[in-house]
Short mmCIF file of C-alpha atoms and ligand atoms in Angstrom, two decimals:
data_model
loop_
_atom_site.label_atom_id
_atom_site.label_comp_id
_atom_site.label_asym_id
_atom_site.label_seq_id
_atom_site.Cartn_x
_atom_site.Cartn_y
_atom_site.Cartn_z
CA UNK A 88 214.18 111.11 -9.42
CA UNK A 89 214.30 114.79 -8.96
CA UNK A 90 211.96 117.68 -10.19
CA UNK A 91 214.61 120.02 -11.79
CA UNK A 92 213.31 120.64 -15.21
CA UNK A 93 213.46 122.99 -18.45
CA UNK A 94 210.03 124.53 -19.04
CA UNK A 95 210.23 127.10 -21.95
CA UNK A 96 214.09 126.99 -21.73
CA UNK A 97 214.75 127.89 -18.12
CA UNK A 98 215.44 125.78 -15.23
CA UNK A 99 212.78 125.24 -12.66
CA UNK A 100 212.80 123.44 -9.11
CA UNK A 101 209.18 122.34 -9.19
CA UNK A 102 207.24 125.12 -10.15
CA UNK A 103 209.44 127.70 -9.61
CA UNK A 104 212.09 129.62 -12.28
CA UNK A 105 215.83 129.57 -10.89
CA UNK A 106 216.74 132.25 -11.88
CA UNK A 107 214.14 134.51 -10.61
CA UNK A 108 215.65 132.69 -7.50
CA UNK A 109 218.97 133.80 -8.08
CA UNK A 110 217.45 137.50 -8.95
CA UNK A 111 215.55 137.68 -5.07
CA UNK A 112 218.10 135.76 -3.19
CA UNK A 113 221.63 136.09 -5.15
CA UNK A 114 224.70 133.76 -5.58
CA UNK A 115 225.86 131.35 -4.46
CA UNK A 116 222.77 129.75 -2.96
CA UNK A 117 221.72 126.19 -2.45
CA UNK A 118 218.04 125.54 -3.35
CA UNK A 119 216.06 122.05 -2.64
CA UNK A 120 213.25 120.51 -3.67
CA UNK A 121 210.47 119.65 -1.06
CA UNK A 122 208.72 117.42 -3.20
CA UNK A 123 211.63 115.52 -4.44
CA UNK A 124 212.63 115.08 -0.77
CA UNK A 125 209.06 113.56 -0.26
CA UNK A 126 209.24 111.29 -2.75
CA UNK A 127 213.01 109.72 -1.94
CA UNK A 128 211.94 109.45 1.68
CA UNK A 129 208.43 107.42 0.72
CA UNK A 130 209.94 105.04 -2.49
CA UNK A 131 213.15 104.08 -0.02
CA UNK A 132 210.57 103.58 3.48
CA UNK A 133 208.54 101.39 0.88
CA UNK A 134 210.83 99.26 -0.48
CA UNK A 135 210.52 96.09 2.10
CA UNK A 136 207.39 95.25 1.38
CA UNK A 137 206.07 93.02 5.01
CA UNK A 138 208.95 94.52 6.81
CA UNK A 139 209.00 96.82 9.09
CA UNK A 140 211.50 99.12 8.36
CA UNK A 141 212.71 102.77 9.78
CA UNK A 142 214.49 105.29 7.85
CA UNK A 143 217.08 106.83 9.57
CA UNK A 144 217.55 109.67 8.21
CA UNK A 145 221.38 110.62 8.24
CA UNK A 146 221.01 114.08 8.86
CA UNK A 147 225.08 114.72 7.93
CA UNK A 148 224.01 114.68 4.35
CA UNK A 149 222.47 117.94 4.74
CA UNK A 150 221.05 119.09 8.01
CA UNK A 151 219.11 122.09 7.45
CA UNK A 152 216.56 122.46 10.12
CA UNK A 153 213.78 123.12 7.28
CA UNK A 154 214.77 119.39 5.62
CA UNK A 155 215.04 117.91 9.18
CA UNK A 156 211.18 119.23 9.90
CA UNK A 157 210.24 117.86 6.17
CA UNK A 158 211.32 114.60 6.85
CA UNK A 159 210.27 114.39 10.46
CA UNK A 160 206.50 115.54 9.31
CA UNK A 161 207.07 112.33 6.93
CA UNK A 162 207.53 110.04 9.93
CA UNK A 163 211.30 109.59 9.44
CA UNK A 164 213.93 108.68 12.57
CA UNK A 165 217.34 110.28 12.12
CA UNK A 166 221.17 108.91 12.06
CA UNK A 167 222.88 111.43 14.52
CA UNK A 168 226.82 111.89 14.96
CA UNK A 169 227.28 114.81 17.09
CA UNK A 170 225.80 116.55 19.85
CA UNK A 171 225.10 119.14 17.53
CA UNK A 172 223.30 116.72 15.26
CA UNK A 173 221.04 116.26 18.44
CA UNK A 174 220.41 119.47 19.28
CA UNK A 175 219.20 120.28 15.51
CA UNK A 176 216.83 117.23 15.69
CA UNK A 177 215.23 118.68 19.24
CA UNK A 178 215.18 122.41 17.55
CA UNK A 179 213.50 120.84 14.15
CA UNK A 180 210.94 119.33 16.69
CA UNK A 181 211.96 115.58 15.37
CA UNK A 182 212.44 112.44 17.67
CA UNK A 183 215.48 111.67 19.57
CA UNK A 184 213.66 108.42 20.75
CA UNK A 185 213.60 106.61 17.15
CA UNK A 186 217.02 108.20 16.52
CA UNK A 187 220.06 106.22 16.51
CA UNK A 188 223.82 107.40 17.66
CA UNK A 189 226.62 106.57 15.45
CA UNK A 190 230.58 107.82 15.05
CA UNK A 191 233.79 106.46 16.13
CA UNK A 192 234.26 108.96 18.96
CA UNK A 193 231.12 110.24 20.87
CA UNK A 194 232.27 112.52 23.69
CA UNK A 195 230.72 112.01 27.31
CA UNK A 196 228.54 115.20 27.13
CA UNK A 197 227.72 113.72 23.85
CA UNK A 198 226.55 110.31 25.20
CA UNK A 199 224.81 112.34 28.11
CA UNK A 200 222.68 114.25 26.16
CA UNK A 201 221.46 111.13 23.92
CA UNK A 202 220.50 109.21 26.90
CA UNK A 203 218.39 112.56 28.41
CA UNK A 204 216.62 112.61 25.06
CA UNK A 205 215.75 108.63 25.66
CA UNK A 206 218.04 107.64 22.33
CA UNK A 207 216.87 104.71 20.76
CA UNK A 208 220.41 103.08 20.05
CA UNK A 209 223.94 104.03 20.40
CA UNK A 210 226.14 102.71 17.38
CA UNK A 211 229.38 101.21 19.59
CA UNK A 212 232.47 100.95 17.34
CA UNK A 213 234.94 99.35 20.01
CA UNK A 214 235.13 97.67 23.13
CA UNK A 215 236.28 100.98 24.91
CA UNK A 216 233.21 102.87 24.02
CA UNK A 217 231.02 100.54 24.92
CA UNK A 218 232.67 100.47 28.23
CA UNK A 219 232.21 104.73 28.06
CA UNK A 220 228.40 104.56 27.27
CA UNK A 221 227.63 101.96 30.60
CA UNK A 222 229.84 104.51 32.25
CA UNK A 223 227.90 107.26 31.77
CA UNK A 224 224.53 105.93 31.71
CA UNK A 225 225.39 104.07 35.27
CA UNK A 226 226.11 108.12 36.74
CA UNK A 227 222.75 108.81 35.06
CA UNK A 228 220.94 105.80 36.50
CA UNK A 229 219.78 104.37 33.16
CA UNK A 230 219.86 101.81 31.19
CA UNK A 231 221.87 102.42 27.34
CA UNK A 232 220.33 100.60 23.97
CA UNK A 233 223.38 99.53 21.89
CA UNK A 234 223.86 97.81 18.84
CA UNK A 235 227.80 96.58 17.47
CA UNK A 236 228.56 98.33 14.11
CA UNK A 237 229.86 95.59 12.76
CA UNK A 238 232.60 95.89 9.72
CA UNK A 239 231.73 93.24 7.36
CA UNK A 240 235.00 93.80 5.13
CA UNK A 241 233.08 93.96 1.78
CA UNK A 242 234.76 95.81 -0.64
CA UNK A 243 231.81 98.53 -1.87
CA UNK A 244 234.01 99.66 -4.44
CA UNK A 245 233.66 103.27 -4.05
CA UNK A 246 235.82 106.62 -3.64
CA UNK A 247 238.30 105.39 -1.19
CA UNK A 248 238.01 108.59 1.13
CA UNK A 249 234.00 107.00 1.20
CA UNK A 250 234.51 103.36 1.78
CA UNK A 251 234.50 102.39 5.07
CA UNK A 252 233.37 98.29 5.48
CA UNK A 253 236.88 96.82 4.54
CA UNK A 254 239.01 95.57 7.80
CA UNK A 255 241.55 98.41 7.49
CA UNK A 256 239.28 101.30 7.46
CA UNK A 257 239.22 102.93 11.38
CA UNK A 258 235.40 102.32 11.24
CA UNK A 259 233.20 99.21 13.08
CA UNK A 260 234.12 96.03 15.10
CA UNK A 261 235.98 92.87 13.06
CA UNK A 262 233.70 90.20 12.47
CA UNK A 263 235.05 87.97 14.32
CA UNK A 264 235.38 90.00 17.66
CA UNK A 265 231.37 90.91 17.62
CA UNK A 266 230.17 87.90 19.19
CA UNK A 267 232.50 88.60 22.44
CA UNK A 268 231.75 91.90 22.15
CA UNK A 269 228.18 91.43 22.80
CA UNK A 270 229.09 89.04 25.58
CA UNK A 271 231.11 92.05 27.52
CA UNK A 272 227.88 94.10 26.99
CA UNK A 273 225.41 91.43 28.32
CA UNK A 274 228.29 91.61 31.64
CA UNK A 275 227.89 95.22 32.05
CA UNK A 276 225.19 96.20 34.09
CA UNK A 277 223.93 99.74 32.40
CA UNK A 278 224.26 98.85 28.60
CA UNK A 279 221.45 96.48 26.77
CA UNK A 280 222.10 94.71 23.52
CA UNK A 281 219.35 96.47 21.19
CA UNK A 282 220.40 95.72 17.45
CA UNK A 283 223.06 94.87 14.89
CA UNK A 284 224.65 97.88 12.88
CA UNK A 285 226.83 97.92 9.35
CA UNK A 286 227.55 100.21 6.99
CA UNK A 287 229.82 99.66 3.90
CA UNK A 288 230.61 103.20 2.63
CA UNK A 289 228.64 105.75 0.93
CA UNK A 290 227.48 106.34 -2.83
CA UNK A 291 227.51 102.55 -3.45
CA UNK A 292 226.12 102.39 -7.54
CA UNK A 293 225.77 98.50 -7.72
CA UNK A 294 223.64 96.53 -5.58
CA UNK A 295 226.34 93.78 -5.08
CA UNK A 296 228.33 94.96 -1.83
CA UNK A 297 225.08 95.15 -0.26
CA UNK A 298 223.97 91.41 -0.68
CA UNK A 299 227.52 90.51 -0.27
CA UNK A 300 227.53 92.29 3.32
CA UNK A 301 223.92 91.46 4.08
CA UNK A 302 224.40 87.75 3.00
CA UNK A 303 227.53 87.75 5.18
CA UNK A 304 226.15 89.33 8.19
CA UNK A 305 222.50 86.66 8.09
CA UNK A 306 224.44 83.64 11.01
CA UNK A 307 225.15 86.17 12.89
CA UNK A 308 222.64 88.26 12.79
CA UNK A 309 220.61 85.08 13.96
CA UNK A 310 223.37 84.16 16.75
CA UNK A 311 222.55 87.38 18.38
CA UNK A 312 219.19 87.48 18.26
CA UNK A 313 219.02 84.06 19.63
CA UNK A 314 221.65 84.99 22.42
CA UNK A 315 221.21 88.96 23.10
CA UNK A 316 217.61 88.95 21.96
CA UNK A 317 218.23 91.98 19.71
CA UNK A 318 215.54 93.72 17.94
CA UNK A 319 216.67 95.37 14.68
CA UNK A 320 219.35 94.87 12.21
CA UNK A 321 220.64 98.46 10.33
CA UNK A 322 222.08 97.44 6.87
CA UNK A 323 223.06 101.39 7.27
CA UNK A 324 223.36 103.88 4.29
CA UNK A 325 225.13 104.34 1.08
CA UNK A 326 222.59 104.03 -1.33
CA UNK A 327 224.55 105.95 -4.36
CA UNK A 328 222.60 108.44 -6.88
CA UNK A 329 223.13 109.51 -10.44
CA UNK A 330 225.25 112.56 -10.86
CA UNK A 331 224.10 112.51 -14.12
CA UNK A 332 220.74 114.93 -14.86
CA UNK A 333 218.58 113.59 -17.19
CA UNK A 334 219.56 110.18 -15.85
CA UNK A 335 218.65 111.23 -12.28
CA UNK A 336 215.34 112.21 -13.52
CA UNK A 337 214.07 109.16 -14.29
CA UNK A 338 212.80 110.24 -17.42
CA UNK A 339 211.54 107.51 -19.52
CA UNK A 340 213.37 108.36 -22.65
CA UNK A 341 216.23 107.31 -20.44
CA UNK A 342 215.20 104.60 -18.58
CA UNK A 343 214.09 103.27 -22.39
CA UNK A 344 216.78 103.95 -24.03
CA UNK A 345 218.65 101.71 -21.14
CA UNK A 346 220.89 103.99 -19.86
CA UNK A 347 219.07 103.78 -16.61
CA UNK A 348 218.56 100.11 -16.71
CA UNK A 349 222.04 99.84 -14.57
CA UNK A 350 221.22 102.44 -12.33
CA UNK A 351 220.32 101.42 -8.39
CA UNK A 352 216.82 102.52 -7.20
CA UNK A 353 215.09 101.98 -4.10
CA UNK A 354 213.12 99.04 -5.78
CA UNK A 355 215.86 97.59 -7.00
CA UNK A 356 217.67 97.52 -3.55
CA UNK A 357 214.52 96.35 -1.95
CA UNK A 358 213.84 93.71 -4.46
CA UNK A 359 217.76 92.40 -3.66
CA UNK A 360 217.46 92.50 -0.08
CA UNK A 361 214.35 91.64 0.76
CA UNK A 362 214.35 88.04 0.29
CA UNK A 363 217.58 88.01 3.09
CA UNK A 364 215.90 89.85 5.74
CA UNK A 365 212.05 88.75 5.84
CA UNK A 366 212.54 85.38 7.92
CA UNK A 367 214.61 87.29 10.37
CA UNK A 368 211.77 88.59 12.31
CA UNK A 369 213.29 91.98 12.84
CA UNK A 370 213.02 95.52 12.31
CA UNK A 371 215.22 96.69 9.65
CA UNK A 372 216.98 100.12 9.47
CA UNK A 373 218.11 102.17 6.91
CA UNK A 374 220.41 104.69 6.92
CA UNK A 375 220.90 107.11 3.81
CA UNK A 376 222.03 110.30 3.52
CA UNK A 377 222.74 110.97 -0.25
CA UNK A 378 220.09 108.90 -1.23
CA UNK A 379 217.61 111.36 0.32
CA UNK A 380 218.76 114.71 -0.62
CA UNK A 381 221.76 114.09 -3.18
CA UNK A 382 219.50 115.03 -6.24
CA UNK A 383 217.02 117.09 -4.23
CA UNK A 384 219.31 120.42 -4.40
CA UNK A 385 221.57 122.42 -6.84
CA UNK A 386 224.10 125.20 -6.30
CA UNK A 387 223.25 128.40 -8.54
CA UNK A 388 225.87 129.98 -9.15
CA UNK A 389 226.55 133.07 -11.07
CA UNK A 390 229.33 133.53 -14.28
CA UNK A 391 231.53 136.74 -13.66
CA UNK A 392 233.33 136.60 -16.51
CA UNK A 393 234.62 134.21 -19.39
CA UNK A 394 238.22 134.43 -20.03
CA UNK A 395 239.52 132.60 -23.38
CA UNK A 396 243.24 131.60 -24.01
CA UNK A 397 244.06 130.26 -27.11
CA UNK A 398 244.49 126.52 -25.69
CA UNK A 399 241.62 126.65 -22.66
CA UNK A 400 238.90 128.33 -21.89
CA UNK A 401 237.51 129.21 -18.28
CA UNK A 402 234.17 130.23 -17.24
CA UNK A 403 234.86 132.30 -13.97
CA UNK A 404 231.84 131.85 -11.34
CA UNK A 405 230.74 133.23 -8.49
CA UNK A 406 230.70 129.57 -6.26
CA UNK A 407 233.83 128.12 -5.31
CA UNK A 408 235.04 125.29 -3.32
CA UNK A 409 234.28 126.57 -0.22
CA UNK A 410 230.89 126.68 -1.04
CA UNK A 411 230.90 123.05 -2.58
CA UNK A 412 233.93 121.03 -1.67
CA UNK A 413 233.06 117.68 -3.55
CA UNK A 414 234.75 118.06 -6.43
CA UNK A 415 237.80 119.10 -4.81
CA UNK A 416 238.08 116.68 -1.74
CA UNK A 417 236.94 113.56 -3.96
CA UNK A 418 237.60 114.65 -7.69
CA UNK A 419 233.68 114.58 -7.55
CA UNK A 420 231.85 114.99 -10.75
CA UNK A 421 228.34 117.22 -10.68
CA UNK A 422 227.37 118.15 -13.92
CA UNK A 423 226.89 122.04 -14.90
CA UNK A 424 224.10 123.28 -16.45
CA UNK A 425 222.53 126.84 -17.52
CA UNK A 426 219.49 128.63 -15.68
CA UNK A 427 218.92 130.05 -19.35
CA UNK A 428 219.50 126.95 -22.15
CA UNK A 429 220.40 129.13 -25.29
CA UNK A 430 222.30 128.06 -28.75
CA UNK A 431 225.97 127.75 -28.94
CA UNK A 432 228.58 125.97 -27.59
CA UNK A 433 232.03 125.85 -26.31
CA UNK A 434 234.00 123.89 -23.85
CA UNK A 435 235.65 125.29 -20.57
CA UNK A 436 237.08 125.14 -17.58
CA UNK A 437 234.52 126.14 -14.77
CA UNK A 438 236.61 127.95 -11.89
CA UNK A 439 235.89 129.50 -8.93
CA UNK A 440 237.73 132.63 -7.42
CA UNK A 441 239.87 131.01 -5.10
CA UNK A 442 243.35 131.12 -5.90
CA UNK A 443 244.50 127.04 -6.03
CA UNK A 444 243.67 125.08 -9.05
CA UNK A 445 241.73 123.21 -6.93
CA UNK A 446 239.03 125.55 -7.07
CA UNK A 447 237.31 123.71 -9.89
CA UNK A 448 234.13 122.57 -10.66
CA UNK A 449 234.60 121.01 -14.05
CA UNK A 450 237.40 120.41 -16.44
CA UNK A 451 236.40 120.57 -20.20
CA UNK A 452 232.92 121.03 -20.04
CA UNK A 453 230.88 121.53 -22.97
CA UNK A 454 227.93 125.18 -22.46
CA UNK A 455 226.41 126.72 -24.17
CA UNK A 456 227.53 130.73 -24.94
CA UNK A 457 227.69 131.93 -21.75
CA UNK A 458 228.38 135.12 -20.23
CA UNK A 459 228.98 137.97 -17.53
CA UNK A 460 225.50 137.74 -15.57
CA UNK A 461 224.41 134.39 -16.54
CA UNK A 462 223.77 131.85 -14.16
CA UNK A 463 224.59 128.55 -14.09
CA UNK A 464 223.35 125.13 -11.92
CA UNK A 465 225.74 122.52 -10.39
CA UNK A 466 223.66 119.80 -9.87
CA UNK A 467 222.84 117.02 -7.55
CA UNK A 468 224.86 119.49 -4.54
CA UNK A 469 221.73 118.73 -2.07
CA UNK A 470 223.67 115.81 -0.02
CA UNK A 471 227.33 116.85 1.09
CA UNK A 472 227.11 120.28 -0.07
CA UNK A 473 226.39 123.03 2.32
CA UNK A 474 227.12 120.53 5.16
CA UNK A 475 230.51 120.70 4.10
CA UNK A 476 230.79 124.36 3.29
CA UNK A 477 233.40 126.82 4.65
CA UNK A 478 234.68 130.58 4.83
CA UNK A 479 237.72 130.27 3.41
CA UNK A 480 239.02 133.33 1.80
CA UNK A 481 236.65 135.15 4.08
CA UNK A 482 233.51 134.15 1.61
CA UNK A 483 230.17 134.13 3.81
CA UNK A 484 227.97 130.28 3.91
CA UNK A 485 225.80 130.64 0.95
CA UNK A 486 222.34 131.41 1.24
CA UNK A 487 219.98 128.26 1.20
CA UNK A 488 216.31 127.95 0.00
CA UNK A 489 213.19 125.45 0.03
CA UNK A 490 210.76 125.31 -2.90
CA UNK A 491 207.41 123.56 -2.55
CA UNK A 492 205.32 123.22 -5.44
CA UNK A 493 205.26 127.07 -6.30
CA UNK A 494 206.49 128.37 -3.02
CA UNK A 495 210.20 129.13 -2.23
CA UNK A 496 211.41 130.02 1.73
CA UNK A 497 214.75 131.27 2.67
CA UNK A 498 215.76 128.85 4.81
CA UNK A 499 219.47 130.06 5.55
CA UNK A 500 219.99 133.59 5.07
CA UNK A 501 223.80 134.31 3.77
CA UNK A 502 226.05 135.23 6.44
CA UNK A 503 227.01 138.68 6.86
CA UNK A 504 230.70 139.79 7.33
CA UNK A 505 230.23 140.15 11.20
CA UNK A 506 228.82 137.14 11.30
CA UNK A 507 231.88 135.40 9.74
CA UNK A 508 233.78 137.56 12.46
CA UNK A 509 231.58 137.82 15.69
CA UNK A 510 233.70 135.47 17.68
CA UNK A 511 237.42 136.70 17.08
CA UNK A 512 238.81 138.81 19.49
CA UNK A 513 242.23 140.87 19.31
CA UNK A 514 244.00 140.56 22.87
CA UNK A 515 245.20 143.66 24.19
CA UNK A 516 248.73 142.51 24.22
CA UNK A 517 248.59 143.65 20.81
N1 LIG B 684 225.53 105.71 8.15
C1 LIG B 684 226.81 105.89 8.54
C2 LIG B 684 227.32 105.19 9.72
C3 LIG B 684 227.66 106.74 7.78
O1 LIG B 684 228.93 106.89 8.15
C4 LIG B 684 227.16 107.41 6.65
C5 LIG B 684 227.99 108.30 5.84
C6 LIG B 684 225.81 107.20 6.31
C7 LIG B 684 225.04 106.34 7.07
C8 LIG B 684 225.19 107.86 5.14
O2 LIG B 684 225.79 107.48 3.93
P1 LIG B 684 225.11 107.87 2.54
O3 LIG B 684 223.76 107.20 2.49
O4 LIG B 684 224.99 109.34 2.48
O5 LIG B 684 226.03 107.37 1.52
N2 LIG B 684 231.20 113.50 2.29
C9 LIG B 684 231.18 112.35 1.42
C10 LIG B 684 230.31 111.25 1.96
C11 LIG B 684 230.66 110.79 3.36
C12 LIG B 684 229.77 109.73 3.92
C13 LIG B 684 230.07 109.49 5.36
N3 LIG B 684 229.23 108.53 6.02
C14 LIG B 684 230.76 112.80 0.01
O6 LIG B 684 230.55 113.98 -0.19
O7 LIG B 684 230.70 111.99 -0.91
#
């Protein structure tokens, strides 16, 4: 559900008009809502009834130190993959100590600095990085909680730059290899078995590869708790959202109508799952990303002019894929909508300024009459959006900004041009 709504024909983010937004702040600029934030973080940390579960927030999604501070004032724990991921958590005042470590390549300085800020688990994807973390937790004379990301090889049946639990993706430990895994690590003297880690691949729409990978996972789950006395089990992220507005809503004309009825919620993935992990007797962690901010943030963008042809149409805006690589990198679809709704309609093209048809945001998509100075909304941009931004073509990081209720705070200020430039140097050779 999200809380981007018409009221008297304009688009608002909670209480607030969008394009009084775009007026103060300008385009391209990334704005998220607080409250819808708030309520993803509480339906999804409620949906195992009698079992106690942690959200781990995975802060790649969109790791603005304003949304880290939201959802560490909610109580949330945070999926980290870089040092930099880290050192955001520290400067948003969140916990390193609930946090958990994950990526197929964590440097040493990386592992270092997880273990000084008392990391709750490190995510080991292969024999020789488990071998790394004892390593350097042996120089630092303590002790390193690990859990085996395990890869189930469940098809999840999404984008296949996104999937990531079959055998032949790079990511997790083959089934059949965990169990010695976790022997090595009960050998080694400065690495403790802590938990059990999967995670099938992102923006997962059916609840299916979920049970399938859960269900799979349950003997051994058991076998290690039995033999390694391990305390949680992550089922990991990939909780997928509706790109689709009025859908993502959860307005009841839709849900009704049953155009929501296939859609995956929180309850519904609780309702599934729960009934496979209450006898286990262990914590369970969750780890979405989308999920938590996906529908909580748009991209305004701004039209600068509308060029017809006699076969195609293109509405020229202000955004391009630097700003929002989705659609792009993955063929990604968010839909487009106008600050203003007004009568009219005609189908276009919506391009951005860079010069490779790539640079497009939508291909036949059905406005209204727009024009030079209106504005327009790509939707559902708050997961995987800014995160993934660039400068390309010398354009600046877009401006981002936090409403709350009826109160909006620039949370990133746009980059300047010596910004974009304040670390190139010209050597005097030339
Ligand atoms: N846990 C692990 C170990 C992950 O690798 C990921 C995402 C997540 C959790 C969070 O997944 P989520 O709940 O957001 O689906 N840039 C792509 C998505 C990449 C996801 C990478 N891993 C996109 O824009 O669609």
């Amino acid at each position: 559900m999200h809380q981007f709504n018409y009221r008297n024909g304009k688009l608002h983010c909670e209480s607030v008009d969008l394009d009084e937004v775009a007026d103060r702040y300008g385009t391209p600029c990334y704005v998220y809502s607080a409250g819808t934030m708030r309520d993803n973080y509480r339906r999804l940390a409620e949906s195992l009834p009698g079992i106690r579960t942690r959200v781990c927030y995975a802060m790649k999604a969109n790791s603005n130190l304003a949304v880290l501070r939201l959802f560490a004032n909610l109580g949330a724990a945070f999926d980290l993959v870089s040092g930099g991921e880290i050192r955001r958590v520290l400067a948003a005042s969140g916990d390193i100590s609930t946090s958990v470590f994950a990526g197929v390549g964590k440097k040493e300085q990386e592992i270092e600095l997880a273990l000084r800020n008392s990391i709750f688990s490190f995510h080991v994807e292969s024999e020789a990085e488990l071998e790394r973390i004892d390593r350097v937790a042996g120089r630092l004379g303590l002790r390193a909680p690990v859990a085996v990301r395990v890869n189930p090889d469940v098809d999840a049946g999404t984008h296949a730059k996104i999937t990531t639990g079959r055998s032949e993706n790079k990511f997790g430990v083959p089934f059949d290899q965990t169990a010695a895994l976790y022997r090595r690590a009960a050998e080694l003297d400065n690495v403790e078995p802590r938990g059990v880690q999967i995670h099938i691949g992102s923006q997962i729409t059916k609840i299916d590869p979920f049970v399938a990978a859960v269900g799979k996972m349950l003997p051994l789950v058991r076998e290690l708790k039995d033999a390694h006395g391990i305390s949680y089990f992550s089922i990991g992220g990939g909780i997928g959202i509706s790109y689709d507005r009025a859908l993502a809503s959860g307005d009841p004309a839709w849900w009704e109508s049953g155009d929501g009825a296939g859609l995956l919620t929180p309850e519904r993935y609780g309702e599934a799952l729960a009934p496979l992990l209450c006898d286990l007797d262990l914590e369970i962690l969750l780890e979405p990303g989308r999920y938590m901010t996906g529908n909580a943030g748009v991209l305004l963008t701004g039209v600068e002019h509308v060029k017809r042809s006699p076969t195609r149409n293109f509405v020229v805006v202000d955004a391009a894929m630097n700003d929002l690589l989705r659609p792009a990198m993955y063929e990604a679809y968010h839909e487009i909508v106008p600050l203003a709704e007004s009568d009219g309609e005609f189908e276009a093209d919506v391009v951005g300024p860079i010069c490779e048809s790539g640079d497009c945001f939508g291909k036949g998509r059905l406005l209204p009459a727009v024009g030079e100075g209106d504005r327009l909304a790509l939707m559902s941009a708050g997961a995987y959006g800014f995160v993934m931004a660039g400068r390309y073509n010398t354009r600046p990081m877009p401006a981002e900004l936090l409403v709350d209720g009826d109160r909006t705070a620039e949370v990133n200020v746009r980059e300047t041009f010596e910004q974009i430039v304040a670390n190139e140097r010209i050597p005097e050779f030339l």
